[in-house]
């Protein structure tokens, strides 16, 4: 199954990364109301990068 890419989002309350995949379990732990649009100038989340590589 192909992972679904979403618009980048991040949170100011967590580690300084942003997420780009719907399947990201780390990103999914962020409450919707705490999500901010965009990358926030952070680096991509480790889990999202693994998803991108097809892991
Ligand atoms: Zn992620």
JSON list of C-alpha atoms and ligand atoms in Angstrom, two decimals:
[
{"chain": "A", "resi": 1, "resn": "UNK", "atom": "CA", "xyz": [0.00, 0.00, 0.00]},
{"chain": "A", "resi": 2, "resn": "UNK", "atom": "CA", "xyz": [1.35, 3.37, -0.98]},
{"chain": "A", "resi": 3, "resn": "UNK", "atom": "CA", "xyz": [1.77, 5.78, 1.92]},
{"chain": "A", "resi": 4, "resn": "UNK", "atom": "CA", "xyz": [-0.37, 8.86, 1.77]},
{"chain": "A", "resi": 5, "resn": "UNK", "atom": "CA", "xyz": [1.48, 12.12, 1.76]},
{"chain": "A", "resi": 6, "resn": "UNK", "atom": "CA", "xyz": [-0.07, 15.05, 3.58]},
{"chain": "A", "resi": 7, "resn": "UNK", "atom": "CA", "xyz": [0.79, 18.71, 3.84]},
{"chain": "A", "resi": 8, "resn": "UNK", "atom": "CA", "xyz": [3.69, 19.21, 6.25]},
{"chain": "A", "resi": 9, "resn": "UNK", "atom": "CA", "xyz": [2.73, 19.79, 9.85]},
{"chain": "A", "resi": 10, "resn": "UNK", "atom": "CA", "xyz": [4.55, 20.06, 13.13]},
{"chain": "A", "resi": 11, "resn": "UNK", "atom": "CA", "xyz": [3.96, 20.92, 16.73]},
{"chain": "A", "resi": 12, "resn": "UNK", "atom": "CA", "xyz": [5.75, 23.35, 18.98]},
{"chain": "A", "resi": 13, "resn": "UNK", "atom": "CA", "xyz": [5.24, 21.04, 21.91]},
{"chain": "A", "resi": 14, "resn": "UNK", "atom": "CA", "xyz": [7.27, 18.11, 20.65]},
{"chain": "A", "resi": 15, "resn": "UNK", "atom": "CA", "xyz": [10.67, 17.29, 19.23]},
{"chain": "A", "resi": 16, "resn": "UNK", "atom": "CA", "xyz": [11.59, 19.72, 16.52]},
{"chain": "A", "resi": 17, "resn": "UNK", "atom": "CA", "xyz": [10.56, 17.76, 13.47]},
{"chain": "A", "resi": 18, "resn": "UNK", "atom": "CA", "xyz": [7.79, 17.94, 10.90]},
{"chain": "A", "resi": 19, "resn": "UNK", "atom": "CA", "xyz": [5.68, 15.19, 9.41]},
{"chain": "A", "resi": 20, "resn": "UNK", "atom": "CA", "xyz": [4.56, 14.52, 5.87]},
{"chain": "A", "resi": 21, "resn": "UNK", "atom": "CA", "xyz": [2.85, 11.12, 5.97]},
{"chain": "A", "resi": 22, "resn": "UNK", "atom": "CA", "xyz": [-0.57, 10.16, 7.15]},
{"chain": "A", "resi": 23, "resn": "UNK", "atom": "CA", "xyz": [0.82, 6.78, 8.26]},
{"chain": "A", "resi": 24, "resn": "UNK", "atom": "CA", "xyz": [3.39, 8.32, 10.60]},
{"chain": "A", "resi": 25, "resn": "UNK", "atom": "CA", "xyz": [2.75, 6.95, 14.07]},
{"chain": "A", "resi": 26, "resn": "UNK", "atom": "CA", "xyz": [4.79, 9.71, 15.67]},
{"chain": "A", "resi": 27, "resn": "UNK", "atom": "CA", "xyz": [2.76, 12.40, 13.92]},
{"chain": "A", "resi": 28, "resn": "UNK", "atom": "CA", "xyz": [-0.46, 10.60, 14.71]},
{"chain": "A", "resi": 29, "resn": "UNK", "atom": "CA", "xyz": [0.32, 10.93, 18.41]},
{"chain": "A", "resi": 30, "resn": "UNK", "atom": "CA", "xyz": [0.01, 14.68, 18.10]},
{"chain": "A", "resi": 31, "resn": "UNK", "atom": "CA", "xyz": [-3.41, 15.94, 19.04]},
{"chain": "A", "resi": 32, "resn": "UNK", "atom": "CA", "xyz": [-5.10, 17.63, 16.10]},
{"chain": "A", "resi": 33, "resn": "UNK", "atom": "CA", "xyz": [-5.46, 20.91, 17.98]},
{"chain": "A", "resi": 34, "resn": "UNK", "atom": "CA", "xyz": [-1.70, 20.97, 18.60]},
{"chain": "A", "resi": 35, "resn": "UNK", "atom": "CA", "xyz": [-0.77, 20.59, 14.94]},
{"chain": "A", "resi": 36, "resn": "UNK", "atom": "CA", "xyz": [0.67, 23.58, 13.15]},
{"chain": "A", "resi": 37, "resn": "UNK", "atom": "CA", "xyz": [0.79, 23.96, 9.39]},
{"chain": "A", "resi": 38, "resn": "UNK", "atom": "CA", "xyz": [4.11, 23.83, 7.58]},
{"chain": "A", "resi": 39, "resn": "UNK", "atom": "CA", "xyz": [7.56, 22.59, 8.42]},
{"chain": "A", "resi": 40, "resn": "UNK", "atom": "CA", "xyz": [8.25, 25.16, 11.11]},
{"chain": "A", "resi": 41, "resn": "UNK", "atom": "CA", "xyz": [11.80, 25.28, 9.78]},
{"chain": "A", "resi": 42, "resn": "UNK", "atom": "CA", "xyz": [12.44, 21.89, 11.39]},
{"chain": "A", "resi": 43, "resn": "UNK", "atom": "CA", "xyz": [13.89, 18.73, 9.90]},
{"chain": "A", "resi": 44, "resn": "UNK", "atom": "CA", "xyz": [11.79, 15.82, 8.61]},
{"chain": "A", "resi": 45, "resn": "UNK", "atom": "CA", "xyz": [10.70, 13.24, 11.14]},
{"chain": "A", "resi": 46, "resn": "UNK", "atom": "CA", "xyz": [12.73, 10.03, 11.23]},
{"chain": "A", "resi": 47, "resn": "UNK", "atom": "CA", "xyz": [9.66, 7.84, 10.86]},
{"chain": "A", "resi": 48, "resn": "UNK", "atom": "CA", "xyz": [8.40, 9.87, 7.90]},
{"chain": "A", "resi": 49, "resn": "UNK", "atom": "CA", "xyz": [11.77, 9.42, 6.20]},
{"chain": "A", "resi": 50, "resn": "UNK", "atom": "CA", "xyz": [11.54, 5.64, 6.72]},
{"chain": "A", "resi": 51, "resn": "UNK", "atom": "CA", "xyz": [8.07, 5.64, 5.22]},
{"chain": "A", "resi": 52, "resn": "UNK", "atom": "CA", "xyz": [9.40, 7.58, 2.25]},
{"chain": "A", "resi": 53, "resn": "UNK", "atom": "CA", "xyz": [12.03, 4.89, 1.71]},
{"chain": "A", "resi": 54, "resn": "UNK", "atom": "CA", "xyz": [9.33, 2.26, 1.79]},
{"chain": "A", "resi": 55, "resn": "UNK", "atom": "CA", "xyz": [10.17, 0.77, 5.18]},
{"chain": "B", "resi": 1, "resn": "LIG", "atom": "ZN1", "xyz": [6.53, 11.73, 10.99]}
]
